[in-house]
Amino acid sequence: MADNTLEIRNLNTSFFTQHGEVRAVNDVSLDVRRAQITGIVGESGCGKSMTARSVMGLVRYPGRIVSGRIRLDGKEITGLSKKEMCSLRGNELSMIFQEPMSSLNPVMKVGKQVEETLRIHQHVTKEEAARRTEEIFREVGISDARSRMACYPHQLSGGLRQRVMIAMAMICKPKLLIADEPTTALDVTVEAQILSLMKRLCEGGTSILLISHNLGVIAQVCDYVYVMYAGRIVEQADTCTLFDHPVHPYTRALLGAASSLRSGAARLETIPGGVPNLLHLPSGCSFSPRCEKCARQCQNEVPQMLPVSGEGHLARCYFANVPEE
Amino acid sequence: MREVLLEARNLTKEFPAGRKKKVHAVTNVTIQILRGETLGLVGESGCGKSTLGRLLIGLLKPDSGQVLAGGEDVTRMSDRQFGKYRRQLQLIFQDPYSSLDPRMNVREIIAEPLRTWNVCRTKEELTDKVLELMEAVGVPGEYLYRYPHQFSGGQRQRIGIARALAADPELIVCDEPVSALDVPVQNQILNLLSELQESRGLTYLFISHDLSVVRHISDRVCVMFLGMICEVGEKEEVYQSPMHPYTRFLLNAILLPDPHHRHEEEHLLTGEIPSAVNVPSGCRFHTRCPYAAKRCLSEVPQLKDAGGRLVACHYPLKP
């Protein structure tokens, strides 16, 4: 058994629009380790959701995976046919989305929706499917499981709907669960409950790829974190290292912006300028136009991921190993 | 004692929800907004914070209760009388995508309130005033004839702020103005709001579910749960020693961007918000409150002075 449940190598996903090629995912390599929560953090439009969709085989026209390899549990899944991907999705790979209302069928009882997943993939009897659905509802913390199974989505609160989504994603015991902003639409007290449920699932052996723009969510549950900016990974490290010793100027700025809210400072830290247009990326480092350390080298050539002191800590910056003055 | 700009007394608003059922959006809320302050209004979705904001600026009519501005009851004014006050009360919305008309350019959007109040006499004067407002919120003047879809979320929110400023208001109700934005952009908008408050002497009612944002921007904080106020007080007092159990759980649920301080499950609130249609009897929080006693099931706690702040709990926590 491989150490990594998911391995992505040099993935490029682009959208071919009438204005040109939009490089949504740009040379991304990442690993999701077994029974760990791996996070991707970045601002909206940085390519974190497209990375997840590429893994799921859910990139829509005019987008497509241009190159790269994706391996699930040591097995290559790029280049699989539609039919093969269908049998993989919901079975070995599953995903939960941000908006639990629009991801559920409004005219079908939630219990049936979860059973359906099981019956498609594992050919069990109706009774067996109902029994296992009730079991998984309990597992994800839905009280009064049997009566909830007979509810329609609109009868449930946002937190319960998200639990149903998680139950549906988990019922076939997938190798990898991708959670794309699973708590963004939820209230703070419910958000904390869902995150602790995800931690429990992970302790039970599920590997999770968690995508979020919220550094608080990432800090609370992830073991290892990738930071994305304009389609590229710019820094990766285990969670504590990343929050304690960020080296990429973008990571520093992002963390600075998040922590200045709590520091009591009168003026909050921001990042000058705006996110670059993915149609016209800067020729060198994509963060260079906003970076105070920017040198000529940064404008000419895209830096590689360079190792930083500390195991498993890499950063896409020429100055990653230059000590701070 | 600072001057009271706007005061709500025993405001109640219910919405019909099918046969003989009602959503109890805001129940018996009494609150004061002081001139020049930022009052943060926090609570989870569905707790009535947006409804309260709309009641205060007259976008909704209350079922009972009063909104007092300068000693007069705003809710009983004729439309004509109310018009005078309307100008002083503006609103900034959450979603910068749906709150701007996609068929109007920036000049038209910002000029609309100026036209309504007949601020400018000539077209040139109008354009100058629009440019001045754009400069004040940090949108470059050359974008005068651009349309909303050509802007990023942060810039759209700036345009929304400029539109609110156009009427030269005293109070701006900011309804989740930064919730749809990424953190660095959110910080820019918060900085802008602070600057404008200083330069123009504005008063804000800042509605948000994000406790970290509210802590940064507010002077006083008001916590709501299911249509009722739990606790009102000076920001630091409330954050450092919450007295209402709900406030404490809400503060415990903040996700700190710090992996060394992770949540402990026993400090988290269980269950979900009860339905606003069938509200629990007595204290509305009692179904989720670990300290609930017999009295909490039957008797509605009133907002009472508890050492400089107001708390609605029969058994408040020791500060």
XYZ file of C-alpha atoms in Angstrom:
644
model
C 0.000 0.000 0.000
C 1.372 3.366 -0.968
C 1.967 6.027 1.691
C 0.013 8.543 -0.278
C -3.625 8.089 -1.094
C -3.417 10.705 -3.794
C -0.439 11.813 -5.832
C -0.708 14.634 -8.326
C 2.298 15.342 -10.523
C 2.715 18.406 -12.750
C -0.980 18.856 -13.307
C -2.027 21.527 -15.794
C -5.674 22.349 -16.279
C -6.632 25.126 -18.659
C -9.749 26.764 -19.988
C -9.661 27.532 -23.682
C -11.781 30.664 -23.999
C -12.244 33.056 -26.880
C -9.797 35.413 -25.157
C -7.091 32.779 -24.891
C -5.905 30.055 -22.563
C -6.730 30.513 -18.866
C -4.278 28.492 -16.848
C -6.402 27.614 -13.852
C -4.087 24.922 -12.524
C -0.458 25.462 -13.360
C 2.092 22.710 -12.789
C 0.603 21.525 -9.513
C 2.128 18.565 -7.676
C 0.683 17.476 -4.380
C 0.267 14.455 -2.152
C -2.518 13.503 0.198
C -1.117 11.211 2.839
C -3.039 8.277 4.188
C -5.364 9.065 7.099
C -4.356 12.698 7.202
C -6.085 15.935 6.396
C -4.239 17.827 3.693
C -5.283 21.391 3.059
C -5.178 23.726 0.086
C -5.555 27.390 0.973
C -5.746 30.430 -1.256
C -7.946 33.304 -2.331
C -10.876 32.878 -4.670
C -9.782 32.152 -8.212
C -6.386 30.724 -7.230
C -7.170 27.304 -8.696
C -7.823 25.318 -5.533
C -11.280 24.140 -6.568
C -10.124 23.380 -10.117
C -7.383 21.163 -8.710
C -10.045 19.182 -6.859
C -12.327 19.041 -9.884
C -9.442 17.791 -12.022
C -8.964 14.895 -9.610
C -12.681 14.114 -9.705
C -12.755 14.310 -13.509
C -15.326 17.083 -13.271
C -13.643 19.780 -15.355
C -16.242 21.162 -17.732
C -15.874 22.400 -21.279
C -14.076 24.632 -22.321
C -11.669 23.431 -19.656
C -9.599 20.287 -19.755
C -6.608 18.646 -18.182
C -3.707 19.480 -20.500
C -1.011 17.373 -18.910
C 0.033 15.742 -15.694
C -0.571 12.569 -13.770
C -3.016 11.776 -10.986
C -2.619 8.555 -9.036
C -5.149 7.286 -6.558
C -3.726 4.715 -4.193
C -0.931 3.971 -6.650
C -3.307 3.578 -9.594
C -3.196 6.000 -12.498
C -6.562 7.692 -12.971
C -5.763 10.224 -15.673
C -6.902 8.950 -19.029
C -9.609 6.719 -17.610
C -12.776 6.538 -19.677
C -15.957 8.297 -18.582
C -17.445 5.000 -17.505
C -14.433 4.059 -15.439
C -14.420 7.476 -13.754
C -18.115 7.040 -12.952
C -17.454 3.826 -11.112
C -14.628 5.509 -9.227
C -16.596 8.604 -8.197
C -18.754 8.067 -5.162
C -16.989 4.773 -4.588
C -13.280 5.314 -4.103
C -13.281 9.068 -4.580
C -15.919 11.368 -3.255
C -16.440 15.044 -2.833
C -18.515 17.392 -0.722
C -19.314 20.897 -1.838
C -19.791 24.280 -0.281
C -23.523 24.676 -0.781
C -25.329 21.690 0.724
C -28.685 22.893 -0.606
C -27.860 22.871 -4.285
C -25.936 19.594 -4.099
C -28.920 17.566 -2.895
C -31.911 16.557 -4.975
C -34.826 18.621 -3.625
C -37.545 16.139 -4.648
C -36.020 12.974 -3.205
C -35.864 11.927 0.425
C -32.347 12.264 1.769
C -32.244 8.649 2.942
C -33.029 7.456 -0.605
C -30.309 9.689 -2.024
C -27.702 8.129 0.221
C -28.995 4.598 -0.408
C -28.849 5.222 -4.140
C -25.103 5.831 -3.987
C -24.615 2.534 -2.234
C -26.899 0.584 -4.545
C -25.207 1.890 -7.672
C -21.724 1.021 -6.536
C -22.086 -2.022 -4.367
C -25.212 -3.856 -5.575
C -26.662 -4.478 -2.149
C -30.297 -5.264 -1.367
C -32.734 -2.501 -0.458
C -32.870 -3.602 3.165
C -29.110 -3.733 3.439
C -28.800 -0.276 1.884
C -31.344 1.181 4.319
C -29.596 -0.435 7.267
C -26.204 0.893 6.278
C -27.606 4.343 5.570
C -29.042 4.502 9.051
C -25.690 3.407 10.399
C -23.761 6.078 8.520
C -26.297 8.761 9.546
C -25.521 7.911 13.170
C -21.817 7.951 12.453
C -21.908 11.488 11.047
C -23.856 12.667 14.062
C -27.412 12.891 12.755
C -29.632 12.328 15.754
C -32.916 10.510 15.202
C -31.435 8.925 12.073
C -34.410 6.856 10.983
C -36.901 9.729 10.850
C -34.365 12.065 9.234
C -33.950 9.589 6.383
C -37.563 10.254 5.400
C -37.023 14.024 5.230
C -36.629 16.109 2.108
C -33.629 18.457 1.963
C -35.704 21.588 2.626
C -36.841 20.138 5.931
C -33.286 20.012 7.235
C -31.055 22.803 8.511
C -27.810 23.723 6.738
C -25.696 21.781 9.215
C -27.805 18.646 8.854
C -27.745 18.904 5.061
C -23.978 19.078 5.141
C -23.953 15.995 7.391
C -26.161 14.211 4.840
C -23.666 15.175 2.121
C -20.845 13.791 4.220
C -22.834 10.597 4.852
C -23.392 10.241 1.111
C -19.719 10.807 0.427
C -18.642 8.334 3.096
C -21.123 5.495 2.572
C -18.942 3.532 0.164
C -15.918 4.065 2.418
C -13.923 6.022 -0.164
C -10.147 6.107 -0.140
C -10.180 9.862 -0.604
C -12.684 12.473 0.470
C -12.376 15.890 -1.130
C -14.088 18.644 0.841
C -14.398 21.908 -1.076
C -15.151 24.720 1.408
C -17.365 22.371 3.444
C -18.186 24.891 6.167
C -18.241 28.224 4.361
C -22.038 28.350 4.178
C -22.507 27.302 7.808
C -22.722 29.213 11.066
C -19.740 29.349 13.379
C -21.054 26.951 16.001
C -22.126 24.420 13.340
C -18.866 24.946 11.446
C -16.912 23.842 14.489
C -19.095 20.718 14.764
C -18.574 19.743 11.101
C -14.815 20.264 11.392
C -14.607 18.022 14.425
C -16.606 15.401 12.479
C -14.019 15.588 9.685
C -11.236 15.116 12.202
C -13.017 12.020 13.501
C -13.419 10.591 9.977
C -9.728 11.096 9.420
C -8.865 9.310 12.642
C -11.019 6.452 11.318
C -8.632 6.074 8.371
C -10.076 8.316 5.644
C -7.679 10.548 3.752
C -9.097 14.025 3.274
C -8.220 16.849 0.920
C -9.689 20.003 2.437
C -10.002 23.147 0.377
C -10.619 26.448 2.098
C -9.971 30.154 1.859
C -10.225 30.394 5.629
C -6.875 30.147 7.404
C -8.725 29.478 10.644
C -10.282 26.291 9.218
C -6.919 25.172 7.835
C -5.086 25.819 11.111
C -7.704 23.953 13.106
C -7.811 20.638 11.243
C -5.052 20.156 8.654
C -1.889 18.126 9.067
C -0.170 19.441 5.967
C -0.934 22.537 3.906
C -0.401 23.741 0.349
C -0.738 27.462 -0.389
C -1.902 28.323 -3.901
C -1.621 31.605 -5.736
C -2.692 32.293 -9.337
C -2.850 28.599 -10.250
C 0.465 27.579 -8.735
C 1.473 26.122 -5.418
C 3.737 28.696 -3.792
C 4.479 27.052 -0.459
C 3.931 23.748 1.282
C 4.702 22.592 4.802
C 3.167 20.848 7.768
C 0.608 23.072 9.408
C 2.617 24.220 12.410
C 5.713 25.016 10.330
C 3.669 26.948 7.816
C 1.961 29.108 10.427
C 5.106 29.555 12.537
C 7.716 30.058 9.821
C 6.132 31.041 6.525
C 8.803 31.985 3.982
C 6.968 32.874 0.784
C 6.060 36.575 0.739
C 2.502 35.716 -0.287
C 2.001 33.272 2.580
C 3.425 35.853 4.952
C 1.120 38.534 3.649
C -1.913 36.249 3.838
C -1.130 35.171 7.392
C -0.352 38.763 8.332
C -3.702 39.873 6.990
C -5.527 37.171 8.951
C -3.707 37.723 12.233
C -3.788 41.527 12.146
C -7.548 41.269 12.734
C -6.818 39.933 16.174
C -3.793 42.051 17.009
C -5.785 45.140 17.924
C -3.900 47.252 15.384
C -5.829 50.274 14.148
C -4.914 49.575 10.528
C -5.237 46.076 9.158
C -2.554 44.552 6.967
C -3.455 44.154 3.322
C -1.646 43.086 0.163
C -1.060 45.923 -2.293
C -2.404 45.433 -5.811
C -4.761 42.747 -6.993
C -4.708 39.093 -8.031
C -3.228 38.781 -11.559
C -5.415 37.937 -14.526
C -4.901 34.261 -15.331
C -5.073 35.106 -19.034
C -2.001 37.311 -18.792
C 0.195 35.935 -16.057
C 3.379 37.878 -15.287
C 6.342 36.261 -17.031
C 8.234 35.463 -13.846
C 6.905 34.788 -10.370
C 3.153 35.512 -10.405
C 3.382 37.326 -7.091
C 6.267 39.569 -8.227
C 4.126 42.637 -9.110
C 2.855 42.776 -5.522
C 6.031 41.659 -3.763
C 8.285 44.086 -1.919
C 11.310 41.806 -2.275
C 10.913 41.508 -6.034
C 14.246 41.434 -7.894
C 14.985 41.284 -11.616
C 15.325 37.520 -11.483
C 11.769 37.269 -10.142
C 10.360 39.117 -13.126
C 12.121 36.987 -15.707
C 11.806 33.406 -14.624
C 9.280 31.411 -12.606
C 11.063 30.097 -9.510
C 11.039 26.376 -8.762
C 9.860 24.886 -5.478
C 12.954 25.167 -3.290
C 13.490 23.207 -0.085
C 13.522 25.298 3.080
C 15.104 24.182 6.329
C 12.622 21.936 8.053
C 11.415 18.661 6.623
C 8.819 18.741 3.895
C 8.861 22.518 3.677
C 9.110 23.909 0.141
C 8.566 27.388 -1.238
C 8.442 28.850 -4.737
C 10.650 31.860 -4.038
C 14.238 32.777 -4.883
C 14.622 34.256 -1.432
C 13.201 31.270 0.444
C 16.511 30.573 2.143
C 17.708 34.132 2.579
C 17.598 34.886 6.300
C 15.501 37.844 7.475
C 17.375 40.979 8.429
C -22.673 60.387 28.271
C -22.685 60.343 24.505
C -25.651 61.453 22.500
C -28.089 58.791 21.373
C -28.467 58.910 17.594
C -31.105 56.256 17.165
C -33.010 54.217 19.676
C -35.224 51.176 19.309
C -37.791 50.434 21.996
C -39.487 47.049 22.279
C -39.269 46.411 18.567
C -41.065 43.302 17.368
C -41.329 42.027 13.831
C -42.956 38.810 12.728
C -43.330 37.425 9.244
C -46.210 35.175 8.223
C -45.123 31.594 7.501
C -48.085 29.641 6.266
C -51.318 28.960 8.110
C -51.401 30.661 11.494
C -47.638 30.320 11.760
C -45.188 33.151 12.208
C -41.453 33.592 11.987
C -40.425 35.485 15.097
C -37.644 37.481 13.448
C -37.183 40.210 16.053
C -38.841 40.067 19.468
C -38.996 42.910 21.951
C -35.626 44.435 21.111
C -34.491 47.597 22.848
C -31.218 49.086 21.744
C -29.438 52.428 21.488
C -26.964 53.568 18.874
C -24.698 56.377 20.057
C -23.451 59.134 17.778
C -20.055 58.403 16.253
C -19.747 54.835 17.495
C -19.606 51.513 15.710
C -22.085 49.093 17.177
C -21.337 45.503 16.177
C -24.331 43.206 15.838
C -23.375 39.530 15.868
C -25.274 36.291 15.759
C -25.774 33.223 13.606
C -27.842 33.233 10.452
C -31.537 33.588 11.055
C -31.109 35.352 14.397
C -32.782 38.494 13.090
C -29.770 40.767 12.854
C -30.476 41.875 9.271
C -34.174 42.357 10.060
C -33.244 44.555 13.017
C -30.918 46.596 10.795
C -33.700 47.108 8.281
C -36.226 48.029 10.963
C -33.871 50.670 12.338
C -33.483 52.473 9.035
C -37.135 52.171 8.140
C -36.873 49.641 5.323
C -39.300 47.475 7.278
C -42.179 48.556 9.481
C -42.243 46.942 12.921
C -45.350 45.158 14.197
C -44.951 46.949 17.494
C -42.400 49.126 19.242
C -40.771 52.404 18.356
C -37.700 53.678 16.567
C -36.757 57.058 17.992
C -34.542 59.522 16.153
C -34.118 62.919 17.795
C -37.063 62.239 20.072
C -39.489 61.486 17.237
C -40.955 58.105 16.451
C -39.805 57.276 12.954
C -42.236 54.401 12.508
C -45.294 56.624 12.882
C -44.182 59.348 10.499
C -45.896 59.954 7.204
C -43.811 59.033 4.184
C -43.144 62.695 3.582
C -41.894 63.385 7.078
C -39.871 60.216 6.996
C -38.149 61.278 3.789
C -36.112 63.800 5.760
C -34.733 61.100 8.016
C -34.324 58.581 5.251
C -31.422 60.507 3.830
C -29.457 60.229 7.050
C -29.771 56.464 7.130
C -28.005 54.405 4.496
C -27.250 50.751 3.947
C -24.303 48.770 2.566
C -25.178 45.265 1.436
C -23.410 41.943 1.730
C -23.334 40.804 -1.834
C -21.457 43.246 -4.067
C -22.630 41.256 -7.081
C -26.375 41.599 -6.705
C -26.559 44.986 -4.980
C -25.401 46.985 -8.017
C -27.603 47.303 -11.098
C -25.688 45.557 -13.913
C -27.151 47.936 -16.507
C -25.968 51.133 -14.826
C -22.420 52.420 -15.024
C -20.535 53.682 -11.995
C -21.520 57.286 -12.613
C -25.209 56.428 -12.770
C -25.029 54.200 -9.697
C -23.405 56.827 -7.506
C -25.382 59.716 -9.028
C -28.754 58.129 -8.330
C -28.988 59.150 -4.663
C -27.547 62.587 -5.546
C -30.392 63.052 -8.011
C -32.971 61.820 -5.543
C -31.937 64.439 -3.008
C -31.313 67.154 -5.612
C -27.803 67.725 -4.363
C -26.386 69.055 -7.635
C -27.698 71.693 -10.000
C -25.760 70.977 -13.169
C -24.482 67.861 -14.913
C -20.887 69.004 -14.428
C -21.443 69.469 -10.737
C -22.933 65.975 -10.555
C -19.959 64.392 -12.313
C -17.552 66.279 -10.039
C -19.401 65.065 -6.966
C -19.354 61.462 -8.242
C -15.615 61.697 -8.911
C -15.070 63.100 -5.432
C -16.943 60.161 -3.904
C -15.024 57.679 -6.044
C -11.773 59.184 -4.845
C -12.945 58.971 -1.238
C -13.486 55.210 -1.542
C -10.404 54.528 -3.661
C -11.927 53.763 -7.053
C -9.895 55.450 -9.835
C -11.802 58.244 -11.595
C -11.094 56.816 -15.050
C -13.518 53.985 -14.283
C -16.437 56.457 -14.288
C -18.176 54.835 -17.226
C -17.456 51.223 -16.441
C -20.133 48.701 -15.513
C -20.243 46.549 -12.340
C -19.180 43.341 -14.103
C -15.863 44.947 -14.988
C -14.889 45.235 -11.328
C -13.621 42.800 -8.710
C -15.666 42.058 -5.583
C -13.660 44.466 -3.452
C -14.025 47.331 -5.912
C -17.748 46.702 -6.234
C -18.068 46.941 -2.489
C -16.242 50.296 -2.678
C -18.771 51.502 -5.235
C -21.572 50.408 -2.898
C -19.956 52.417 -0.118
C -19.653 55.480 -2.370
C -23.358 55.192 -3.176
C -24.201 55.084 0.530
C -21.982 58.126 1.180
C -23.587 60.122 -1.631
C -26.575 61.058 0.534
C -24.187 62.332 3.219
C -25.733 60.107 5.900
C -25.208 60.061 9.653
C -25.760 56.346 10.164
C -24.726 53.573 7.824
C -25.999 50.070 8.438
C -23.304 47.738 7.120
C -24.976 44.377 6.578
C -22.192 41.780 6.318
C -20.167 44.091 4.073
C -17.039 41.924 3.972
C -18.402 38.379 4.200
C -18.109 37.712 0.472
C -14.508 38.934 0.242
C -11.104 37.302 0.656
C -9.153 38.265 3.754
C -6.690 40.771 2.218
C -9.553 42.518 0.386
C -11.730 42.347 3.485
C -8.997 44.169 5.395
C -8.835 46.902 2.758
C -12.579 47.511 3.057
C -12.451 47.516 6.862
C -9.612 50.054 6.752
C -11.641 52.182 4.358
C -14.677 52.087 6.650
C -12.537 53.178 9.618
C -11.011 56.054 7.631
C -14.390 57.263 6.441
C -15.766 57.126 9.943
C -12.947 59.320 11.177
C -13.077 61.862 8.356
C -16.857 62.133 8.138
C -17.930 61.429 11.695
C -20.123 58.507 10.665
C -21.976 56.137 12.939
C -22.047 52.470 11.940
C -24.283 49.591 12.793
C -22.000 46.756 11.706
C -23.845 43.467 11.193
C -21.707 40.360 10.859
C -21.484 36.725 11.805
C -17.683 36.975 11.902
C -16.673 37.631 15.481
C -13.073 38.540 14.649
C -14.197 41.238 12.237
C -16.695 42.623 14.741
C -14.052 42.696 17.442
C -11.776 44.744 15.241
C -14.238 47.347 14.053
C -16.707 47.835 16.908
C -16.787 50.020 19.995
C -19.720 48.178 21.506
C -21.061 44.720 20.671
C -24.589 43.384 20.711
C -25.089 39.592 20.571
C -28.378 38.252 19.230
C -29.906 34.806 19.404
C -33.160 33.887 17.692
C -34.642 37.361 17.533
C -33.617 38.488 20.999
C -30.639 40.299 22.434
C -28.461 38.225 24.759
C -25.795 40.684 25.720
C -24.773 44.264 24.932
C -21.607 45.886 26.188
C -18.231 47.441 25.550
C -16.332 45.286 23.086
C -13.384 44.282 25.264
C -15.563 43.490 28.268
C -17.799 41.212 26.234
C -14.939 39.456 24.457
C -12.787 39.012 27.519
C -15.442 37.929 29.970
C -18.728 37.037 28.318
C -21.619 36.853 30.765
C -24.270 35.195 28.634
C -23.554 31.474 28.031
C -24.364 31.866 24.328
C -21.767 34.624 23.941
C -19.195 32.362 25.538
C -19.942 29.448 23.186
C -19.918 31.760 20.204
C -16.483 33.054 21.200
C -15.226 29.503 21.753
C -16.242 28.602 18.206
C -13.958 31.240 16.629
C -11.469 29.462 14.383
C -8.114 30.961 15.242
C -5.532 30.917 12.451
C -3.149 29.239 14.867
C -2.552 25.468 14.797
C -1.255 25.539 18.379
C -4.658 26.541 19.715
C -7.058 23.931 18.443
C -10.618 23.460 19.598
C -11.488 21.131 22.351
C -14.734 19.426 21.658
C -16.196 19.843 25.145
C -16.159 23.614 24.701
C -18.310 23.477 21.608
C -22.009 24.041 21.456
C -24.052 21.002 20.490
C -27.211 20.983 18.441
C -28.486 23.617 16.102
C -30.436 26.820 16.221
C -34.107 26.125 17.007
C -36.655 27.105 14.390
C -37.793 30.729 14.521
C -41.345 29.517 13.837
C -41.681 27.330 16.928
C -39.487 29.246 19.325
C -38.673 27.569 22.641
C -40.573 28.852 25.658
C -38.812 30.889 28.315
C -35.228 31.669 27.407
C -34.894 30.855 23.710
C -31.392 29.527 24.241
C -32.386 26.950 26.875
C -32.488 24.000 24.435
C -28.768 24.358 23.780
C -27.662 25.778 27.109
C -25.818 23.414 29.447
C -26.658 25.616 32.444
C -30.409 25.748 31.816
C -32.511 25.410 34.967
C -36.259 25.114 35.539
C -36.796 28.849 35.542
C -35.206 29.172 32.089
C -37.883 26.938 30.556
C -40.785 29.106 31.637
C -39.640 32.665 32.226
C -38.259 34.918 29.486
C -35.127 36.646 30.849
C -35.150 40.443 30.481
C -32.136 42.539 29.534
C -30.733 43.688 32.869
C -27.854 45.925 33.805
C -24.952 43.806 34.994
C -22.078 46.108 35.848
C -21.957 48.414 32.847
C -23.479 46.055 30.331
C -26.811 44.469 29.627
C -27.364 40.718 29.842
C -30.525 38.714 29.317
C -29.920 35.599 31.390
C -31.342 34.337 34.677
C -27.987 32.922 35.683
C -25.282 35.040 34.047
C -21.705 33.803 34.128
C -19.344 35.498 36.552
C -17.187 38.004 34.696
